[in-house]
Amino acid sequence: MEVLIIEYEQQYAADFKRLNLEWLDKYSLTEEADLIVLNNPEKEILAIGGCIFLAKSQDKIVGSCALIPEAPQEYELAKMSVHTAFQGRGISKLLLERCLAEAVNKNVQRIFLLSNSQLRKALSLYEKYGFRHVPVTSTHYITADVMMEKLF
C-alpha cells in the first residue's frame, strides 16, 4: 500500500473534516473551536500562513495534519488524524515527519500541541519525536488537558 503525503487542496475539504470528526467524536472531544477550523480550513489555517498535509492512498484521503501559526516562529501542530482502517501502518509518522520538515523549512523555533490524555497512542508518538510535556497554559480547547512542545 503506497501512501503519499500531499498538500491540502480545497477539493479535500470534506475529507479533512470527516477524518477529524471521526476521532473527535469517538472520544467525545468535538468542540466549537474544532468546528470553526474544520468548516473553513482555508480561512482558519491556510490564509494565515499555515499548512495542511494529507495522506493519500490510491484515490482516498486517509490522514491529515496541520501547522497553524500562533506567533512569530511558533506553530501549533493540529488536526492529526488517520482513518481507523489505516491506523498502525506508519501514516501518522509520515504526516508528523512532513510537518516537522515544514517547520524546519519555515525556521520555526517552537511547535506546540494541545491534546487529551485519552489519546495515549498519539501522545506516545509525539514523545518519540521529541515533544515534551509542559503545563497547559491558555488554550482554545475546553477538553485539552495535555500540552506538549518541541523546540528547534
mmCIF file with all atom_site columns, N, CA and C in Angstrom, residues 66-136:
data_model
loop_
_atom_site.group_PDB
_atom_site.id
_atom_site.type_symbol
_atom_site.label_atom_id
_atom_site.label_alt_id
_atom_site.label_comp_id
_atom_site.label_asym_id
_atom_site.label_entity_id
_atom_site.label_seq_id
_atom_site.pdbx_PDB_ins_code
_atom_site.Cartn_x
_atom_site.Cartn_y
_atom_site.Cartn_z
_atom_site.occupancy
_atom_site.B_iso_or_equiv
_atom_site.pdbx_formal_charge
_atom_site.auth_seq_id
_atom_site.auth_comp_id
_atom_site.auth_asym_id
_atom_site.auth_atom_id
_atom_site.pdbx_PDB_model_num
ATOM 1   N N  . ALA A 1 66  ? -1.927 19.391 10.418 1.00 0.00 ? 66  ALA A N  1
ATOM 2   C CA . ALA A 1 66  ? -1.801 20.809 10.081 1.00 0.00 ? 66  ALA A CA 1
ATOM 3   C C  . ALA A 1 66  ? -0.807 21.505 10.992 1.00 0.00 ? 66  ALA A C  1
ATOM 4   N N  . LEU A 1 67  ? -0.241 22.571 10.461 1.00 0.00 ? 67  LEU A N  1
ATOM 5   C CA . LEU A 1 67  ? 0.567  23.502 11.238 1.00 0.00 ? 67  LEU A CA 1
ATOM 6   C C  . LEU A 1 67  ? -0.135 24.850 11.162 1.00 0.00 ? 67  LEU A C  1
ATOM 7   N N  . ILE A 1 68  ? -0.437 25.416 12.315 1.00 0.00 ? 68  ILE A N  1
ATOM 8   C CA . ILE A 1 68  ? -1.173 26.675 12.377 1.00 0.00 ? 68  ILE A CA 1
ATOM 9   C C  . ILE A 1 68  ? -0.302 27.704 13.094 1.00 0.00 ? 68  ILE A C  1
ATOM 10  N N  . PRO A 1 69  ? 0.008  28.834 12.435 1.00 0.00 ? 69  PRO A N  1
ATOM 11  C CA . PRO A 1 69  ? 0.840  29.840 13.101 1.00 0.00 ? 69  PRO A CA 1
ATOM 12  C C  . PRO A 1 69  ? 0.112  30.473 14.287 1.00 0.00 ? 69  PRO A C  1
ATOM 13  N N  . GLU A 1 70  ? 0.841  30.604 15.394 1.00 0.00 ? 70  GLU A N  1
ATOM 14  C CA . GLU A 1 70  ? 0.276  31.201 16.601 1.00 0.00 ? 70  GLU A CA 1
ATOM 15  C C  . GLU A 1 70  ? 1.009  32.471 16.992 1.00 0.00 ? 70  GLU A C  1
ATOM 16  N N  . ALA A 1 71  ? 2.288  32.549 16.668 1.00 0.00 ? 71  ALA A N  1
ATOM 17  C CA . ALA A 1 71  ? 3.124  33.709 16.967 1.00 0.00 ? 71  ALA A CA 1
ATOM 18  C C  . ALA A 1 71  ? 4.311  33.622 16.005 1.00 0.00 ? 71  ALA A C  1
ATOM 19  N N  . PRO A 1 72  ? 5.118  34.680 15.912 1.00 0.00 ? 72  PRO A N  1
ATOM 20  C CA . PRO A 1 72  ? 6.291  34.570 15.037 1.00 0.00 ? 72  PRO A CA 1
ATOM 21  C C  . PRO A 1 72  ? 7.150  33.368 15.418 1.00 0.00 ? 72  PRO A C  1
ATOM 22  N N  . GLN A 1 73  ? 7.432  32.538 14.445 1.00 0.00 ? 73  GLN A N  1
ATOM 23  C CA . GLN A 1 73  ? 8.265  31.340 14.600 1.00 0.00 ? 73  GLN A CA 1
ATOM 24  C C  . GLN A 1 73  ? 7.707  30.326 15.593 1.00 0.00 ? 73  GLN A C  1
ATOM 25  N N  . GLU A 1 74  ? 6.382  30.364 15.799 1.00 0.00 ? 74  GLU A N  1
ATOM 26  C CA . GLU A 1 74  ? 5.719  29.421 16.704 1.00 0.00 ? 74  GLU A CA 1
ATOM 27  C C  . GLU A 1 74  ? 4.440  28.919 16.043 1.00 0.00 ? 74  GLU A C  1
ATOM 28  N N  . TYR A 1 75  ? 4.309  27.594 15.952 1.00 0.00 ? 75  TYR A N  1
ATOM 29  C CA . TYR A 1 75  ? 3.158  26.984 15.291 1.00 0.00 ? 75  TYR A CA 1
ATOM 30  C C  . TYR A 1 75  ? 2.518  25.948 16.202 1.00 0.00 ? 75  TYR A C  1
ATOM 31  N N  . GLU A 1 76  ? 1.224  25.767 16.006 1.00 0.00 ? 76  GLU A N  1
ATOM 32  C CA . GLU A 1 76  ? 0.509  24.672 16.652 1.00 0.00 ? 76  GLU A CA 1
ATOM 33  C C  . GLU A 1 76  ? 0.431  23.505 15.683 1.00 0.00 ? 76  GLU A C  1
ATOM 34  N N  . LEU A 1 77  ? 0.766  22.324 16.160 1.00 0.00 ? 77  LEU A N  1
ATOM 35  C CA . LEU A 1 77  ? 0.540  21.095 15.414 1.00 0.00 ? 77  LEU A CA 1
ATOM 36  C C  . LEU A 1 77  ? -0.884 20.680 15.735 1.00 0.00 ? 77  LEU A C  1
ATOM 37  N N  . ALA A 1 78  ? -1.716 20.534 14.707 1.00 0.00 ? 78  ALA A N  1
ATOM 38  C CA . ALA A 1 78  ? -3.137 20.299 14.955 1.00 0.00 ? 78  ALA A CA 1
ATOM 39  C C  . ALA A 1 78  ? -3.737 19.372 13.904 1.00 0.00 ? 78  ALA A C  1
ATOM 40  N N  . LYS A 1 79  ? -4.903 18.863 14.225 1.00 0.00 ? 79  LYS A N  1
ATOM 41  C CA . LYS A 1 79  ? -5.725 18.080 13.301 1.00 0.00 ? 79  LYS A CA 1
ATOM 42  C C  . LYS A 1 79  ? -4.982 16.878 12.715 1.00 0.00 ? 79  LYS A C  1
ATOM 43  N N  . MET A 1 80  ? -4.225 16.202 13.596 1.00 0.00 ? 80  MET A N  1
ATOM 44  C CA . MET A 1 80  ? -3.566 14.948 13.216 1.00 0.00 ? 80  MET A CA 1
ATOM 45  C C  . MET A 1 80  ? -4.615 13.853 13.262 1.00 0.00 ? 80  MET A C  1
ATOM 46  N N  . SER A 1 81  ? -4.786 13.185 12.139 1.00 0.00 ? 81  SER A N  1
ATOM 47  C CA . SER A 1 81  ? -5.825 12.160 12.055 1.00 0.00 ? 81  SER A CA 1
ATOM 48  C C  . SER A 1 81  ? -5.452 11.104 11.030 1.00 0.00 ? 81  SER A C  1
ATOM 49  N N  . VAL A 1 82  ? -5.744 9.849  11.335 1.00 0.00 ? 82  VAL A N  1
ATOM 50  C CA . VAL A 1 82  ? -5.628 8.755  10.377 1.00 0.00 ? 82  VAL A CA 1
ATOM 51  C C  . VAL A 1 82  ? -6.889 7.912  10.502 1.00 0.00 ? 82  VAL A C  1
ATOM 52  N N  . HIS A 1 83  ? -7.520 7.633  9.373  1.00 0.00 ? 83  HIS A N  1
ATOM 53  C CA . HIS A 1 83  ? -8.732 6.815  9.346  1.00 0.00 ? 83  HIS A CA 1
ATOM 54  C C  . HIS A 1 83  ? -8.474 5.496  10.065 1.00 0.00 ? 83  HIS A C  1
ATOM 55  N N  . THR A 1 84  ? -9.440 5.042  10.841 1.00 0.00 ? 84  THR A N  1
ATOM 56  C CA . THR A 1 84  ? -9.254 3.832  11.655 1.00 0.00 ? 84  THR A CA 1
ATOM 57  C C  . THR A 1 84  ? -8.813 2.626  10.838 1.00 0.00 ? 84  THR A C  1
ATOM 58  N N  . ALA A 1 85  ? -9.306 2.468  9.625  1.00 0.00 ? 85  ALA A N  1
ATOM 59  C CA . ALA A 1 85  ? -8.934 1.314  8.795  1.00 0.00 ? 85  ALA A CA 1
ATOM 60  C C  . ALA A 1 85  ? -7.476 1.369  8.340  1.00 0.00 ? 85  ALA A C  1
ATOM 61  N N  . PHE A 1 86  ? -6.825 2.522  8.488  1.00 0.00 ? 86  PHE A N  1
ATOM 62  C CA . PHE A 1 86  ? -5.446 2.682  8.026  1.00 0.00 ? 86  PHE A CA 1
ATOM 63  C C  . PHE A 1 86  ? -4.458 2.899  9.170  1.00 0.00 ? 86  PHE A C  1
ATOM 64  N N  . GLN A 1 87  ? -4.933 2.817  10.397 1.00 0.00 ? 87  GLN A N  1
ATOM 65  C CA . GLN A 1 87  ? -4.046 3.003  11.538 1.00 0.00 ? 87  GLN A CA 1
ATOM 66  C C  . GLN A 1 87  ? -3.114 1.812  11.693 1.00 0.00 ? 87  GLN A C  1
ATOM 67  N N  . GLY A 1 88  ? -1.973 2.067  12.313 1.00 0.00 ? 88  GLY A N  1
ATOM 68  C CA . GLY A 1 88  ? -0.992 1.012  12.541 1.00 0.00 ? 88  GLY A CA 1
ATOM 69  C C  . GLY A 1 88  ? -0.099 0.751  11.350 1.00 0.00 ? 88  GLY A C  1
ATOM 70  N N  . ARG A 1 89  ? -0.112 1.632  10.359 1.00 0.00 ? 89  ARG A N  1
ATOM 71  C CA . ARG A 1 89  ? 0.695  1.446  9.143  1.00 0.00 ? 89  ARG A CA 1
ATOM 72  C C  . ARG A 1 89  ? 1.766  2.520  8.985  1.00 0.00 ? 89  ARG A C  1
ATOM 73  N N  . GLY A 1 90  ? 1.986  3.315  10.022 1.00 0.00 ? 90  GLY A N  1
ATOM 74  C CA . GLY A 1 90  ? 3.023  4.331  9.980  1.00 0.00 ? 90  GLY A CA 1
ATOM 75  C C  . GLY A 1 90  ? 2.619  5.638  9.316  1.00 0.00 ? 90  GLY A C  1
ATOM 76  N N  . ILE A 1 91  ? 1.340  5.808  9.041  1.00 0.00 ? 91  ILE A N  1
ATOM 77  C CA . ILE A 1 91  ? 0.881  7.014  8.359  1.00 0.00 ? 91  ILE A CA 1
ATOM 78  C C  . ILE A 1 91  ? 1.016  8.247  9.254  1.00 0.00 ? 91  ILE A C  1
ATOM 79  N N  . SER A 1 92  ? 0.740  8.109  10.528 1.00 0.00 ? 92  SER A N  1
ATOM 80  C CA . SER A 1 92  ? 0.908  9.242  11.449 1.00 0.00 ? 92  SER A CA 1
ATOM 81  C C  . SER A 1 92  ? 2.360  9.706  11.463 1.00 0.00 ? 92  SER A C  1
ATOM 82  N N  . LYS A 1 93  ? 3.295  8.759  11.420 1.00 0.00 ? 93  LYS A N  1
ATOM 83  C CA . LYS A 1 93  ? 4.715  9.118  11.390 1.00 0.00 ? 93  LYS A CA 1
ATOM 84  C C  . LYS A 1 93  ? 5.044  9.909  10.127 1.00 0.00 ? 93  LYS A C  1
ATOM 85  N N  . LEU A 1 94  ? 4.527  9.472  9.000  1.00 0.00 ? 94  LEU A N  1
ATOM 86  C CA . LEU A 1 94  ? 4.775  10.189 7.750  1.00 0.00 ? 94  LEU A CA 1
ATOM 87  C C  . LEU A 1 94  ? 4.224  11.612 7.811  1.00 0.00 ? 94  LEU A C  1
ATOM 88  N N  . LEU A 1 95  ? 3.024  11.758 8.327  1.00 0.00 ? 95  LEU A N  1
ATOM 89  C CA . LEU A 1 95  ? 2.413  13.086 8.449  1.00 0.00 ? 95  LEU A CA 1
ATOM 90  C C  . LEU A 1 95  ? 3.207  13.967 9.414  1.00 0.00 ? 95  LEU A C  1
ATOM 91  N N  . LEU A 1 96  ? 3.572  13.418 10.554 1.00 0.00 ? 96  LEU A N  1
ATOM 92  C CA . LEU A 1 96  ? 4.314  14.178 11.544 1.00 0.00 ? 96  LEU A CA 1
ATOM 93  C C  . LEU A 1 96  ? 5.682  14.580 10.996 1.00 0.00 ? 96  LEU A C  1
ATOM 94  N N  . GLU A 1 97  ? 6.358  13.655 10.327 1.00 0.00 ? 97  GLU A N  1
ATOM 95  C CA . GLU A 1 97  ? 7.655  13.972 9.737  1.00 0.00 ? 97  GLU A CA 1
ATOM 96  C C  . GLU A 1 97  ? 7.543  15.069 8.688  1.00 0.00 ? 97  GLU A C  1
ATOM 97  N N  . ARG A 1 98  ? 6.461  15.069 7.913  1.00 0.00 ? 98  ARG A N  1
ATOM 98  C CA . ARG A 1 98  ? 6.269  16.124 6.910  1.00 0.00 ? 98  ARG A CA 1
ATOM 99  C C  . ARG A 1 98  ? 6.048  17.476 7.584  1.00 0.00 ? 98  ARG A C  1
ATOM 100 N N  . CYS A 1 99  ? 5.270  17.486 8.664  1.00 0.00 ? 99  CYS A N  1
ATOM 101 C CA . CYS A 1 99  ? 5.054  18.731 9.406  1.00 0.00 ? 99  CYS A CA 1
ATOM 102 C C  . CYS A 1 99  ? 6.354  19.227 10.034 1.00 0.00 ? 99  CYS A C  1
ATOM 103 N N  . LEU A 1 100 ? 7.145  18.343 10.589 1.00 0.00 ? 100 LEU A N  1
ATOM 104 C CA . LEU A 1 100 ? 8.408  18.745 11.200 1.00 0.00 ? 100 LEU A CA 1
ATOM 105 C C  . LEU A 1 100 ? 9.376  19.279 10.147 1.00 0.00 ? 100 LEU A C  1
ATOM 106 N N  . ALA A 1 101 ? 9.403  18.651 8.982  1.00 0.00 ? 101 ALA A N  1
ATOM 107 C CA . ALA A 1 101 ? 10.252 19.145 7.893  1.00 0.00 ? 101 ALA A CA 1
ATOM 108 C C  . ALA A 1 101 ? 9.812  20.544 7.461  1.00 0.00 ? 101 ALA A C  1
ATOM 109 N N  . GLU A 1 102 ? 8.511  20.758 7.404  1.00 0.00 ? 102 GLU A N  1
ATOM 110 C CA . GLU A 1 102 ? 7.989  22.076 7.036  1.00 0.00 ? 102 GLU A CA 1
ATOM 111 C C  . GLU A 1 102 ? 8.346  23.108 8.100  1.00 0.00 ? 102 GLU A C  1
ATOM 112 N N  . ALA A 1 103 ? 8.308  22.715 9.356  1.00 0.00 ? 103 ALA A N  1
ATOM 113 C CA . ALA A 1 103 ? 8.682  23.620 10.441 1.00 0.00 ? 103 ALA A CA 1
ATOM 114 C C  . ALA A 1 103 ? 10.141 24.044 10.311 1.00 0.00 ? 103 ALA A C  1
ATOM 115 N N  . VAL A 1 104 ? 11.006 23.100 10.005 1.00 0.00 ? 104 VAL A N  1
ATOM 116 C CA . VAL A 1 104 ? 12.422 23.418 9.798  1.00 0.00 ? 104 VAL A CA 1
ATOM 117 C C  . VAL A 1 104 ? 12.563 24.361 8.605  1.00 0.00 ? 104 VAL A C  1
ATOM 118 N N  . ASN A 1 105 ? 11.832 24.074 7.545  1.00 0.00 ? 105 ASN A N  1
ATOM 119 C CA . ASN A 1 105 ? 11.854 24.904 6.338  1.00 0.00 ? 105 ASN A CA 1
ATOM 120 C C  . ASN A 1 105 ? 11.420 26.341 6.629  1.00 0.00 ? 105 ASN A C  1
ATOM 121 N N  . LYS A 1 106 ? 10.483 26.503 7.554  1.00 0.00 ? 106 LYS A N  1
ATOM 122 C CA . LYS A 1 106 ? 9.963  27.826 7.916  1.00 0.00 ? 106 LYS A CA 1
ATOM 123 C C  . LYS A 1 106 ? 10.761 28.475 9.057  1.00 0.00 ? 106 LYS A C  1
ATOM 124 N N  . ASN A 1 107 ? 11.839 27.823 9.487  1.00 0.00 ? 107 ASN A N  1
ATOM 125 C CA . ASN A 1 107 ? 12.660 28.323 10.601 1.00 0.00 ? 107 ASN A CA 1
ATOM 126 C C  . ASN A 1 107 ? 11.849 28.507 11.884 1.00 0.00 ? 107 ASN A C  1
ATOM 127 N N  . VAL A 1 108 ? 10.928 27.592 12.124 1.00 0.00 ? 108 VAL A N  1
ATOM 128 C CA . VAL A 1 108 ? 10.114 27.623 13.334 1.00 0.00 ? 108 VAL A CA 1
ATOM 129 C C  . VAL A 1 108 ? 11.016 27.319 14.538 1.00 0.00 ? 108 VAL A C  1
ATOM 130 N N  . GLN A 1 109 ? 10.794 28.020 15.623 1.00 0.00 ? 109 GLN A N  1
ATOM 131 C CA . GLN A 1 109 ? 11.567 27.780 16.842 1.00 0.00 ? 109 GLN A CA 1
ATOM 132 C C  . GLN A 1 109 ? 10.833 26.875 17.828 1.00 0.00 ? 109 GLN A C  1
ATOM 133 N N  . ARG A 1 110 ? 9.504  26.873 17.742 1.00 0.00 ? 110 ARG A N  1
ATOM 134 C CA . ARG A 1 110 ? 8.714  26.069 18.688 1.00 0.00 ? 110 ARG A CA 1
ATOM 135 C C  . ARG A 1 110 ? 7.440  25.596 18.023 1.00 0.00 ? 110 ARG A C  1
ATOM 136 N N  . ILE A 1 111 ? 7.164  24.314 18.212 1.00 0.00 ? 111 ILE A N  1
ATOM 137 C CA . ILE A 1 111 ? 5.864  23.751 17.840 1.00 0.00 ? 111 ILE A CA 1
ATOM 138 C C  . ILE A 1 111 ? 5.238  23.256 19.137 1.00 0.00 ? 111 ILE A C  1
ATOM 139 N N  . PHE A 1 112 ? 3.961  23.562 19.313 1.00 0.00 ? 112 PHE A N  1
ATOM 140 C CA . PHE A 1 112 ? 3.257  23.025 20.470 1.00 0.00 ? 112 PHE A CA 1
ATOM 141 C C  . PHE A 1 112 ? 2.006  22.319 19.979 1.00 0.00 ? 112 PHE A C  1
ATOM 142 N N  . LEU A 1 113 ? 1.468  21.496 20.830 1.00 0.00 ? 113 LEU A N  1
ATOM 143 C CA . LEU A 1 113 ? 0.201  20.834 20.522 1.00 0.00 ? 113 LEU A CA 1
ATOM 144 C C  . LEU A 1 113 ? -0.631 20.751 21.775 1.00 0.00 ? 113 LEU A C  1
ATOM 145 N N  . LEU A 1 114 ? -1.911 20.723 21.568 1.00 0.00 ? 114 LEU A N  1
ATOM 146 C CA . LEU A 1 114 ? -2.889 20.556 22.645 1.00 0.00 ? 114 LEU A CA 1
ATOM 147 C C  . LEU A 1 114 ? -3.606 19.250 22.389 1.00 0.00 ? 114 LEU A C  1
ATOM 148 N N  . SER A 1 115 ? -3.751 18.442 23.419 1.00 0.00 ? 115 SER A N  1
ATOM 149 C CA . SER A 1 115 ? -4.354 17.135 23.228 1.00 0.00 ? 115 SER A CA 1
ATOM 150 C C  . SER A 1 115 ? -5.150 16.753 24.469 1.00 0.00 ? 115 SER A C  1
ATOM 151 N N  . ASN A 1 116 ? -5.517 15.489 24.503 1.00 0.00 ? 116 ASN A N  1
ATOM 152 C CA . ASN A 1 116 ? -6.293 14.962 25.612 1.00 0.00 ? 116 ASN A CA 1
ATOM 153 C C  . ASN A 1 116 ? -5.640 13.669 26.077 1.00 0.00 ? 116 ASN A C  1
ATOM 154 N N  . SER A 1 117 ? -5.624 13.442 27.368 1.00 0.00 ? 117 SER A N  1
ATOM 155 C CA . SER A 1 117 ? -4.947 12.275 27.940 1.00 0.00 ? 117 SER A CA 1
ATOM 156 C C  . SER A 1 117 ? -5.535 10.940 27.482 1.00 0.00 ? 117 SER A C  1
ATOM 157 N N  . GLN A 1 118 ? -6.725 10.934 26.906 1.00 0.00 ? 118 GLN A N  1
ATOM 158 C CA . GLN A 1 118 ? -7.301 9.697  26.356 1.00 0.00 ? 118 GLN A CA 1
ATOM 159 C C  . GLN A 1 118 ? -6.514 9.189  25.140 1.00 0.00 ? 118 GLN A C  1
ATOM 160 N N  . LEU A 1 119 ? -5.815 10.065 24.477 1.00 0.00 ? 119 LEU A N  1
ATOM 161 C CA . LEU A 1 119 ? -5.163 9.742  23.201 1.00 0.00 ? 119 LEU A CA 1
ATOM 162 C C  . LEU A 1 119 ? -3.737 9.244  23.425 1.00 0.00 ? 119 LEU A C  1
ATOM 163 N N  . ARG A 1 120 ? -3.615 8.135  24.130 1.00 0.00 ? 120 ARG A N  1
ATOM 164 C CA . ARG A 1 120 ? -2.316 7.619  24.562 1.00 0.00 ? 120 ARG A CA 1
ATOM 165 C C  . ARG A 1 120 ? -1.370 7.296  23.406 1.00 0.00 ? 120 ARG A C  1
ATOM 166 N N  . LYS A 1 121 ? -1.876 6.686  22.350 1.00 0.00 ? 121 LYS A N  1
ATOM 167 C CA . LYS A 1 121 ? -1.006 6.330  21.216 1.00 0.00 ? 121 LYS A CA 1
ATOM 168 C C  . LYS A 1 121 ? -0.436 7.586  20.561 1.00 0.00 ? 121 LYS A C  1
ATOM 169 N N  . ALA A 1 122 ? -1.263 8.587  20.390 1.00 0.00 ? 122 ALA A N  1
ATOM 170 C CA . ALA A 1 122 ? -0.795 9.835  19.789 1.00 0.00 ? 122 ALA A CA 1
ATOM 171 C C  . ALA A 1 122 ? 0.249  10.500 20.676 1.00 0.00 ? 122 ALA A C  1
ATOM 172 N N  . LEU A 1 123 ? 0.005  10.555 21.964 1.00 0.00 ? 123 LEU A N  1
ATOM 173 C CA . LEU A 1 123 ? 0.947  11.180 22.885 1.00 0.00 ? 123 LEU A CA 1
ATOM 174 C C  . LEU A 1 123 ? 2.283  10.453 22.877 1.00 0.00 ? 123 LEU A C  1
ATOM 175 N N  . SER A 1 124 ? 2.240  9.143  22.799 1.00 0.00 ? 124 SER A N  1
ATOM 176 C CA . SER A 1 124 ? 3.461  8.344  22.729 1.00 0.00 ? 124 SER A CA 1
ATOM 177 C C  . SER A 1 124 ? 4.240  8.665  21.443 1.00 0.00 ? 124 SER A C  1
ATOM 178 N N  . LEU A 1 125 ? 3.537  8.804  20.345 1.00 0.00 ? 125 LEU A N  1
ATOM 179 C CA . LEU A 1 125 ? 4.184  9.156  19.072 1.00 0.00 ? 125 LEU A CA 1
ATOM 180 C C  . LEU A 1 125 ? 4.880  10.510 19.196 1.00 0.00 ? 125 LEU A C  1
ATOM 181 N N  . TYR A 1 126 ? 4.192  11.489 19.747 1.00 0.00 ? 126 TYR A N  1
ATOM 182 C CA . TYR A 1 126 ? 4.782  12.812 19.890 1.00 0.00 ? 126 TYR A CA 1
ATOM 183 C C  . TYR A 1 126 ? 6.041  12.762 20.766 1.00 0.00 ? 126 TYR A C  1
ATOM 184 N N  . GLU A 1 127 ? 5.988  11.991 21.831 1.00 0.00 ? 127 GLU A N  1
ATOM 185 C CA . GLU A 1 127 ? 7.158  11.848 22.706 1.00 0.00 ? 127 GLU A CA 1
ATOM 186 C C  . GLU A 1 127 ? 8.332  11.261 21.938 1.00 0.00 ? 127 GLU A C  1
ATOM 187 N N  . LYS A 1 128 ? 8.086  10.268 21.088 1.00 0.00 ? 128 LYS A N  1
ATOM 188 C CA . LYS A 1 128 ? 9.161  9.642  20.298 1.00 0.00 ? 128 LYS A CA 1
ATOM 189 C C  . LYS A 1 128 ? 9.814  10.637 19.343 1.00 0.00 ? 128 LYS A C  1
ATOM 190 N N  . TYR A 1 129 ? 9.083  11.669 18.965 1.00 0.00 ? 129 TYR A N  1
ATOM 191 C CA . TYR A 1 129 ? 9.616  12.674 18.048 1.00 0.00 ? 129 TYR A CA 1
ATOM 192 C C  . TYR A 1 129 ? 10.115 13.922 18.782 1.00 0.00 ? 129 TYR A C  1
ATOM 193 N N  . GLY A 1 130 ? 10.330 13.808 20.080 1.00 0.00 ? 130 GLY A N  1
ATOM 194 C CA . GLY A 1 130 ? 10.974 14.873 20.827 1.00 0.00 ? 130 GLY A CA 1
ATOM 195 C C  . GLY A 1 130 ? 10.068 15.909 21.455 1.00 0.00 ? 130 GLY A C  1
ATOM 196 N N  . PHE A 1 131 ? 8.774  15.694 21.418 1.00 0.00 ? 131 PHE A N  1
ATOM 197 C CA . PHE A 1 131 ? 7.867  16.606 22.111 1.00 0.00 ? 131 PHE A CA 1
ATOM 198 C C  . PHE A 1 131 ? 7.917  16.301 23.603 1.00 0.00 ? 131 PHE A C  1
ATOM 199 N N  . ARG A 1 132 ? 7.901  17.353 24.401 1.00 0.00 ? 132 ARG A N  1
ATOM 200 C CA . ARG A 1 132 ? 7.948  17.217 25.853 1.00 0.00 ? 132 ARG A CA 1
ATOM 201 C C  . ARG A 1 132 ? 6.698  17.831 26.466 1.00 0.00 ? 132 ARG A C  1
ATOM 202 N N  . HIS A 1 133 ? 6.223  17.202 27.528 1.00 0.00 ? 133 HIS A N  1
ATOM 203 C CA . HIS A 1 133 ? 5.053  17.712 28.236 1.00 0.00 ? 133 HIS A CA 1
ATOM 204 C C  . HIS A 1 133 ? 5.401  19.024 28.937 1.00 0.00 ? 133 HIS A C  1
ATOM 205 N N  . VAL A 1 134 ? 4.489  19.965 28.835 1.00 0.00 ? 134 VAL A N  1
ATOM 206 C CA . VAL A 1 134 ? 4.617  21.252 29.529 1.00 0.00 ? 134 VAL A CA 1
ATOM 207 C C  . VAL A 1 134 ? 3.262  21.548 30.173 1.00 0.00 ? 134 VAL A C  1
ATOM 208 N N  . PRO A 1 135 ? 3.229  22.428 31.154 1.00 0.00 ? 135 PRO A N  1
ATOM 209 C CA . PRO A 1 135 ? 1.937  22.757 31.765 1.00 0.00 ? 135 PRO A CA 1
ATOM 210 C C  . PRO A 1 135 ? 0.971  23.338 30.730 1.00 0.00 ? 135 PRO A C  1
ATOM 211 N N  . VAL A 1 136 ? -0.291 22.974 30.860 1.00 0.00 ? 136 VAL A N  1
ATOM 212 C CA . VAL A 1 136 ? -1.312 23.512 29.965 1.00 0.00 ? 136 VAL A CA 1
ATOM 213 C C  . VAL A 1 136 ? -1.535 24.965 30.337 1.00 0.00 ? 136 VAL A C  1
#
